[in-house]
Amino acid sequence: MPLRILTVLMMFLVLACSEYKKTAIPESATTNIRLSFSIMHDQQIVKCNQSTQSLSFQAISNTNHLIDIESFAFYLHDVHLFANSTQAEIELSMQPSSWQTDDIALIAFDAACNSQASSAELNANTELHLTTQNEAFKHLVKRHAKSSDDLELRFTLGIPFESNHVNPLTQTSPLNISSMFWSWRNGYKFMRLDMKSSHEVSHQGMSLHLGSVGCQSASHVRAPKQACEQSNLVDVRIPIKLNEFASQHSKVTIPINFDLSTLLRSVPFSQQNSCMFLGLSQQEVCTQFINTLSSQPVFVSQVNDLNMQQGQP
Amino acid sequence: MECLTKANMKASIKANIKSSIKAMIKSIALMMTVLLLSCSKNTTPYVWNIPNDFPLPIIPKDNPMTEEKVALGEQLFFDFRLSANQVQACSSCHIPEFAFAQPTKTSVGSTGKALKRNALSLVNVAYNGTLTWAHSGLTKLEDQIRLPLFNEFPIEMGVTGNDAQILARLDSYKSDFKRVFGSEEINFDLIIKALAAYVRSLTFFDSAFDRYAYQMDDEALTEQQIQGLDLFFSERFECFHCHGGFNFSQSSKHAFQTLDLIPFHNTGLYSLDEIGSYANDDQGLGDISLRDTDRGKFRAPTLRNIALTAPYMHDGSVATLSEVVELYSQGGRGAGKTNPNKSIFVKGFDASDEEKAALVAFLEGLSDEVFVSGKFSKH
């Protein structure tokens, strides 16, 4: 008697399992979105210089020398995507990894040219990994060739207030990377861009560092409750045309360029134009730097009709 | 099987229960002992080198003081392996026999790059309202120590980007870290905590002045020094306004008084323009607050051991104590006398040469016995 019941039960189990198997290959509700960052200068993607092992570009100047990017990294958070026509938000989720939390991500080009970068150093991370469950977006992506819809990507450069005043040594990656510490200002560098000219005569260097300044603690055992005098968090908005990004099944790649030409047009390459918020003497350059980041199209989505190679150098 | 009667069974069950309870209690007791022993970090509470009636400094809850932590911090303080190129230790710029200051105008980093400022003495910094020469936002040693370690402009100890490389050298400390922090894992958060504990332990209150003022020893100061003492605390000289209190620095905090006294003063050292800019692109508090009215404002550090920490001021631009006294009697230096941000307490005073010498003599009486006796001269 028990044996019969067992057999029947087993049959149900097998049937149920096979049913489950059949229904387990539907289309995934999740779309993976990759924001792929590149550095652009003079309408070209900046590539690696084999001899200096760094990203280099030709300076637009009389002497026409090369400028090496010794370091370029930035944090961003609060990433949002909107469909222009409907003003509807396409809700995004950030996947935690060693380069991102569920809100903050670190994009870093530092070791982009070093094929032998050890895990102990700052490796390159030029992609932001997001997902969305948005059905409408999935369909939008499929129809992109025929669609005239535009999107707007928004994010904030930097680290949110609550996370910027903790002990960086006890945070998890990517908030424990020492080259992004801003110890003397008690916080993080939101962005660092260190460049060096390869000109034989004047090996000029120029650094642009961004972070919060004028921060006071309400109490000695609390992070500042009130905002800093200059939070220097920069809101970025990037218009994106749907027919500009690649899509493949449930994965979409949106290329974003950091246009150095736009930045250096207002803050030309020169040692004197370094901004590290060291003090009052750099206020003028720093204000110019922030204004440019805030109001000029420094972050742009890839323009289709130019001769560019996609992906990392 | 035994044939048990009812009574027998009851008795036997009772006996069984009793013995199993006993066994349980024994094993629980054993477990607890093992647990307690393994939980205890085997450390000794720190005994402060502070006179009985003096207040304790404020200790952060997440970094309690133990003898072993202080000893570990001391080892790290003198360890050259903490710098990336192993050329420098904390003690390179904070030299014990100079009251943990440095007899140079400004310091130089491990890669040879010059800093803008003079190394401050670390004696009694546990009581500091703020740290460094001019930073209203640095109130905790654990935050400040990150600077000389991780600074890049200029490079000091050069840890940034070399963290893993440096940590890999410190295996010999594993058992110390296990004892102090409960784990063999060594990281910079714990290194800084140990360093902070050591620096906090550098409390010294045994100068000639202390013996005169607090231990009522009338012979501890000379007549000349007593004359200087009276001038120091007078309204004519007004030194005590900024360099007052048990630590001879107005910017102090301790366990019984947590008011936020973090004053910074412009003492008229420079005035390069109409907004009172200071030289060397170093505007002091102005560079932190980004306010023009704060140009040239610096913290008044402790005057304890001041005779040992020449040269003076944030940039080491005043060579001797006599020159310091002369500067204050003039109400500033050169164009600095008319600096728009100059403190109202630096208005100058009339003083005879005898009086100026007496003041210097008094300041020399603020050196702690531990440095005067040469106990710190070798390390």
PDB file of C-alpha atoms in Angstrom, chain B residues 186-346:
ATOM      1  CA  ILE B 186      46.949  44.060  10.213  1.00  0.00           C
ATOM      2  CA  ASN B 187      45.368  46.997   8.409  1.00  0.00           C
ATOM      3  CA  PHE B 188      45.819  50.764   8.437  1.00  0.00           C
ATOM      4  CA  ASP B 189      42.760  51.423  10.565  1.00  0.00           C
ATOM      5  CA  LEU B 190      44.324  49.425  13.393  1.00  0.00           C
ATOM      6  CA  ILE B 191      47.800  50.801  12.753  1.00  0.00           C
ATOM      7  CA  ILE B 192      46.400  54.306  13.130  1.00  0.00           C
ATOM      8  CA  LYS B 193      44.510  53.347  16.281  1.00  0.00           C
ATOM      9  CA  ALA B 194      47.730  52.040  17.828  1.00  0.00           C
ATOM     10  CA  LEU B 195      49.667  55.152  16.758  1.00  0.00           C
ATOM     11  CA  ALA B 196      46.931  57.376  18.192  1.00  0.00           C
ATOM     12  CA  ALA B 197      47.080  55.529  21.489  1.00  0.00           C
ATOM     13  CA  TYR B 198      50.840  56.058  21.687  1.00  0.00           C
ATOM     14  CA  VAL B 199      50.605  59.753  20.828  1.00  0.00           C
ATOM     15  CA  ARG B 200      47.832  60.157  23.428  1.00  0.00           C
ATOM     16  CA  SER B 201      50.135  58.630  26.007  1.00  0.00           C
ATOM     17  CA  LEU B 202      52.707  61.432  25.534  1.00  0.00           C
ATOM     18  CA  THR B 203      51.505  63.439  28.526  1.00  0.00           C
ATOM     19  CA  PHE B 204      54.124  65.334  30.539  1.00  0.00           C
ATOM     20  CA  PHE B 205      53.415  67.723  33.400  1.00  0.00           C
ATOM     21  CA  ASP B 206      56.662  67.770  35.309  1.00  0.00           C
ATOM     22  CA  SER B 207      58.350  71.054  34.443  1.00  0.00           C
ATOM     23  CA  ALA B 208      59.934  73.567  36.825  1.00  0.00           C
ATOM     24  CA  PHE B 209      56.739  75.589  36.466  1.00  0.00           C
ATOM     25  CA  ASP B 210      54.596  72.605  37.539  1.00  0.00           C
ATOM     26  CA  ARG B 211      56.727  72.036  40.587  1.00  0.00           C
ATOM     27  CA  TYR B 212      56.449  75.728  41.486  1.00  0.00           C
ATOM     28  CA  ALA B 213      52.759  76.196  40.711  1.00  0.00           C
ATOM     29  CA  TYR B 214      51.201  72.841  41.584  1.00  0.00           C
ATOM     30  CA  GLN B 215      53.627  71.216  43.948  1.00  0.00           C
ATOM     31  CA  MET B 216      54.195  74.456  45.860  1.00  0.00           C
ATOM     32  CA  ASP B 217      57.958  74.229  45.550  1.00  0.00           C
ATOM     33  CA  ASP B 218      59.123  77.849  45.971  1.00  0.00           C
ATOM     34  CA  GLU B 219      62.651  76.983  44.872  1.00  0.00           C
ATOM     35  CA  ALA B 220      61.578  75.454  41.543  1.00  0.00           C
ATOM     36  CA  LEU B 221      61.691  78.770  39.633  1.00  0.00           C
ATOM     37  CA  THR B 222      64.361  81.475  39.861  1.00  0.00           C
ATOM     38  CA  GLU B 223      63.523  85.078  40.752  1.00  0.00           C
ATOM     39  CA  GLN B 224      63.942  86.002  37.122  1.00  0.00           C
ATOM     40  CA  GLN B 225      61.560  83.234  36.039  1.00  0.00           C
ATOM     41  CA  ILE B 226      58.993  84.346  38.587  1.00  0.00           C
ATOM     42  CA  GLN B 227      59.238  87.849  37.198  1.00  0.00           C
ATOM     43  CA  GLY B 228      58.656  86.360  33.746  1.00  0.00           C
ATOM     44  CA  LEU B 229      55.687  84.360  35.068  1.00  0.00           C
ATOM     45  CA  ASP B 230      54.053  87.519  36.365  1.00  0.00           C
ATOM     46  CA  LEU B 231      54.579  89.245  33.017  1.00  0.00           C
ATOM     47  CA  PHE B 232      53.192  86.226  31.139  1.00  0.00           C
ATOM     48  CA  PHE B 233      49.945  86.403  33.106  1.00  0.00           C
ATOM     49  CA  SER B 234      49.686  90.201  33.009  1.00  0.00           C
ATOM     50  CA  GLU B 235      47.224  92.296  31.027  1.00  0.00           C
ATOM     51  CA  ARG B 236      50.173  94.255  29.662  1.00  0.00           C
ATOM     52  CA  PHE B 237      51.767  91.276  27.868  1.00  0.00           C
ATOM     53  CA  GLU B 238      48.528  89.231  27.492  1.00  0.00           C
ATOM     54  CA  CYS B 239      50.319  85.962  26.600  1.00  0.00           C
ATOM     55  CA  PHE B 240      47.846  83.957  28.667  1.00  0.00           C
ATOM     56  CA  HIS B 241      44.928  85.042  26.465  1.00  0.00           C
ATOM     57  CA  CYS B 242      46.001  82.621  23.752  1.00  0.00           C
ATOM     58  CA  HIS B 243      48.528  80.511  25.637  1.00  0.00           C
ATOM     59  CA  GLY B 244      46.710  80.021  28.909  1.00  0.00           C
ATOM     60  CA  GLY B 245      45.425  77.115  30.916  1.00  0.00           C
ATOM     61  CA  PHE B 246      47.168  74.034  32.254  1.00  0.00           C
ATOM     62  CA  ASN B 247      48.474  73.262  28.781  1.00  0.00           C
ATOM     63  CA  PHE B 248      49.535  76.834  27.941  1.00  0.00           C
ATOM     64  CA  SER B 249      47.277  76.775  24.900  1.00  0.00           C
ATOM     65  CA  GLN B 250      43.796  78.205  24.861  1.00  0.00           C
ATOM     66  CA  SER B 251      42.713  75.499  22.444  1.00  0.00           C
ATOM     67  CA  SER B 252      42.408  72.584  24.836  1.00  0.00           C
ATOM     68  CA  LYS B 253      39.728  70.134  25.828  1.00  0.00           C
ATOM     69  CA  HIS B 254      39.535  67.611  28.593  1.00  0.00           C
ATOM     70  CA  ALA B 255      37.137  65.196  30.199  1.00  0.00           C
ATOM     71  CA  PHE B 256      35.471  67.809  32.431  1.00  0.00           C
ATOM     72  CA  GLN B 257      35.111  70.513  29.862  1.00  0.00           C
ATOM     73  CA  THR B 258      33.940  69.771  26.366  1.00  0.00           C
ATOM     74  CA  LEU B 259      33.096  73.277  25.216  1.00  0.00           C
ATOM     75  CA  ASP B 260      34.217  73.916  21.699  1.00  0.00           C
ATOM     76  CA  LEU B 261      37.191  76.186  22.195  1.00  0.00           C
ATOM     77  CA  ILE B 262      38.878  76.202  18.845  1.00  0.00           C
ATOM     78  CA  PRO B 263      40.239  79.684  18.358  1.00  0.00           C
ATOM     79  CA  PHE B 264      42.677  80.628  15.640  1.00  0.00           C
ATOM     80  CA  HIS B 265      44.639  83.859  15.625  1.00  0.00           C
ATOM     81  CA  ASN B 266      46.482  86.024  13.169  1.00  0.00           C
ATOM     82  CA  THR B 267      49.622  87.280  14.904  1.00  0.00           C
ATOM     83  CA  GLY B 268      50.751  89.750  12.225  1.00  0.00           C
ATOM     84  CA  LEU B 269      53.581  87.746  10.669  1.00  0.00           C
ATOM     85  CA  TYR B 270      52.869  88.846   7.113  1.00  0.00           C
ATOM     86  CA  SER B 271      50.558  91.016   5.086  1.00  0.00           C
ATOM     87  CA  LEU B 272      51.138  90.749   1.373  1.00  0.00           C
ATOM     88  CA  ASP B 273      48.043  92.654   0.267  1.00  0.00           C
ATOM     89  CA  GLU B 274      45.012  94.577   1.494  1.00  0.00           C
ATOM     90  CA  ILE B 275      43.185  91.405   2.513  1.00  0.00           C
ATOM     91  CA  GLY B 276      46.026  90.312   4.770  1.00  0.00           C
ATOM     92  CA  SER B 277      47.441  87.406   2.753  1.00  0.00           C
ATOM     93  CA  TYR B 278      50.258  85.439   4.291  1.00  0.00           C
ATOM     94  CA  ALA B 279      53.354  84.258   2.466  1.00  0.00           C
ATOM     95  CA  ASN B 280      54.171  80.848   0.909  1.00  0.00           C
ATOM     96  CA  ASP B 281      50.629  80.371  -0.366  1.00  0.00           C
ATOM     97  CA  ASP B 282      49.703  79.336   3.174  1.00  0.00           C
ATOM     98  CA  GLN B 283      46.674  81.198   4.473  1.00  0.00           C
ATOM     99  CA  GLY B 284      46.194  79.001   7.539  1.00  0.00           C
ATOM    100  CA  LEU B 285      42.560  78.679   8.539  1.00  0.00           C
ATOM    101  CA  GLY B 286      41.618  80.637   5.412  1.00  0.00           C
ATOM    102  CA  ASP B 287      42.594  77.651   3.266  1.00  0.00           C
ATOM    103  CA  ILE B 288      40.159  75.480   5.209  1.00  0.00           C
ATOM    104  CA  SER B 289      37.232  77.836   5.569  1.00  0.00           C
ATOM    105  CA  LEU B 290      37.889  79.574   2.234  1.00  0.00           C
ATOM    106  CA  ARG B 291      37.104  82.896   3.900  1.00  0.00           C
ATOM    107  CA  ASP B 292      39.330  85.922   3.369  1.00  0.00           C
ATOM    108  CA  THR B 293      38.881  87.077   6.965  1.00  0.00           C
ATOM    109  CA  ASP B 294      40.578  83.862   8.066  1.00  0.00           C
ATOM    110  CA  ARG B 295      43.758  84.565   6.113  1.00  0.00           C
ATOM    111  CA  GLY B 296      46.772  84.169   8.370  1.00  0.00           C
ATOM    112  CA  LYS B 297      44.903  82.632  11.287  1.00  0.00           C
ATOM    113  CA  PHE B 298      46.709  79.796  13.028  1.00  0.00           C
ATOM    114  CA  ARG B 299      46.237  77.817  16.223  1.00  0.00           C
ATOM    115  CA  ALA B 300      48.128  78.876  19.332  1.00  0.00           C
ATOM    116  CA  PRO B 301      50.026  75.699  20.198  1.00  0.00           C
ATOM    117  CA  THR B 302      51.181  74.690  23.667  1.00  0.00           C
ATOM    118  CA  LEU B 303      54.111  76.581  25.149  1.00  0.00           C
ATOM    119  CA  ARG B 304      55.175  73.566  27.191  1.00  0.00           C
ATOM    120  CA  ASN B 305      58.696  72.536  26.152  1.00  0.00           C
ATOM    121  CA  ILE B 306      58.805  75.561  23.868  1.00  0.00           C
ATOM    122  CA  ALA B 307      62.520  76.030  24.537  1.00  0.00           C
ATOM    123  CA  LEU B 308      63.112  72.680  22.851  1.00  0.00           C
ATOM    124  CA  THR B 309      61.064  73.206  19.697  1.00  0.00           C
ATOM    125  CA  ALA B 310      62.802  76.064  17.829  1.00  0.00           C
ATOM    126  CA  PRO B 311      62.332  77.450  15.228  1.00  0.00           C
ATOM    127  CA  TYR B 312      58.906  78.945  15.770  1.00  0.00           C
ATOM    128  CA  MET B 313      55.582  79.759  14.076  1.00  0.00           C
ATOM    129  CA  HIS B 314      53.808  77.742  11.386  1.00  0.00           C
ATOM    130  CA  ASP B 315      56.619  78.175   8.895  1.00  0.00           C
ATOM    131  CA  GLY B 316      59.521  78.184  11.313  1.00  0.00           C
ATOM    132  CA  SER B 317      60.261  81.780  10.332  1.00  0.00           C
ATOM    133  CA  VAL B 318      61.088  82.972  13.848  1.00  0.00           C
ATOM    134  CA  ALA B 319      64.367  81.491  15.035  1.00  0.00           C
ATOM    135  CA  THR B 320      64.565  82.100  18.786  1.00  0.00           C
ATOM    136  CA  LEU B 321      62.369  82.767  21.789  1.00  0.00           C
ATOM    137  CA  SER B 322      63.879  86.241  22.111  1.00  0.00           C
ATOM    138  CA  GLU B 323      62.753  87.005  18.576  1.00  0.00           C
ATOM    139  CA  VAL B 324      59.285  85.715  19.396  1.00  0.00           C
ATOM    140  CA  VAL B 325      59.036  88.031  22.399  1.00  0.00           C
ATOM    141  CA  GLU B 326      60.333  90.919  20.285  1.00  0.00           C
ATOM    142  CA  LEU B 327      57.706  90.181  17.623  1.00  0.00           C
ATOM    143  CA  TYR B 328      54.874  90.345  20.122  1.00  0.00           C
ATOM    144  CA  SER B 329      56.218  93.468  21.791  1.00  0.00           C
ATOM    145  CA  GLN B 330      56.184  95.114  18.337  1.00  0.00           C
ATOM    146  CA  GLY B 331      52.641  93.960  17.626  1.00  0.00           C
ATOM    147  CA  GLY B 332      53.733  91.920  14.639  1.00  0.00           C
ATOM    148  CA  ARG B 333      56.523  91.737  12.084  1.00  0.00           C
ATOM    149  CA  GLY B 334      57.138  94.281   9.363  1.00  0.00           C
ATOM    150  CA  ALA B 335      54.101  94.759   7.146  1.00  0.00           C
ATOM    151  CA  GLY B 336      52.328  92.141   9.266  1.00  0.00           C
ATOM    152  CA  LYS B 337      51.768  94.770  11.950  1.00  0.00           C
ATOM    153  CA  THR B 338      48.973  96.216   9.813  1.00  0.00           C
ATOM    154  CA  ASN B 339      47.392  92.922   8.786  1.00  0.00           C
ATOM    155  CA  PRO B 340      43.603  93.530   8.696  1.00  0.00           C
ATOM    156  CA  ASN B 341      42.949  90.121  10.300  1.00  0.00           C
ATOM    157  CA  LYS B 342      45.420  90.573  13.145  1.00  0.00           C
ATOM    158  CA  SER B 343      44.237  89.524  16.604  1.00  0.00           C
ATOM    159  CA  ILE B 344      43.292  92.340  18.992  1.00  0.00           C
ATOM    160  CA  PHE B 345      45.562  90.707  21.566  1.00  0.00           C
ATOM    161  CA  VAL B 346      48.643  91.363  19.439  1.00  0.00           C
TER     162      VAL B 346
END
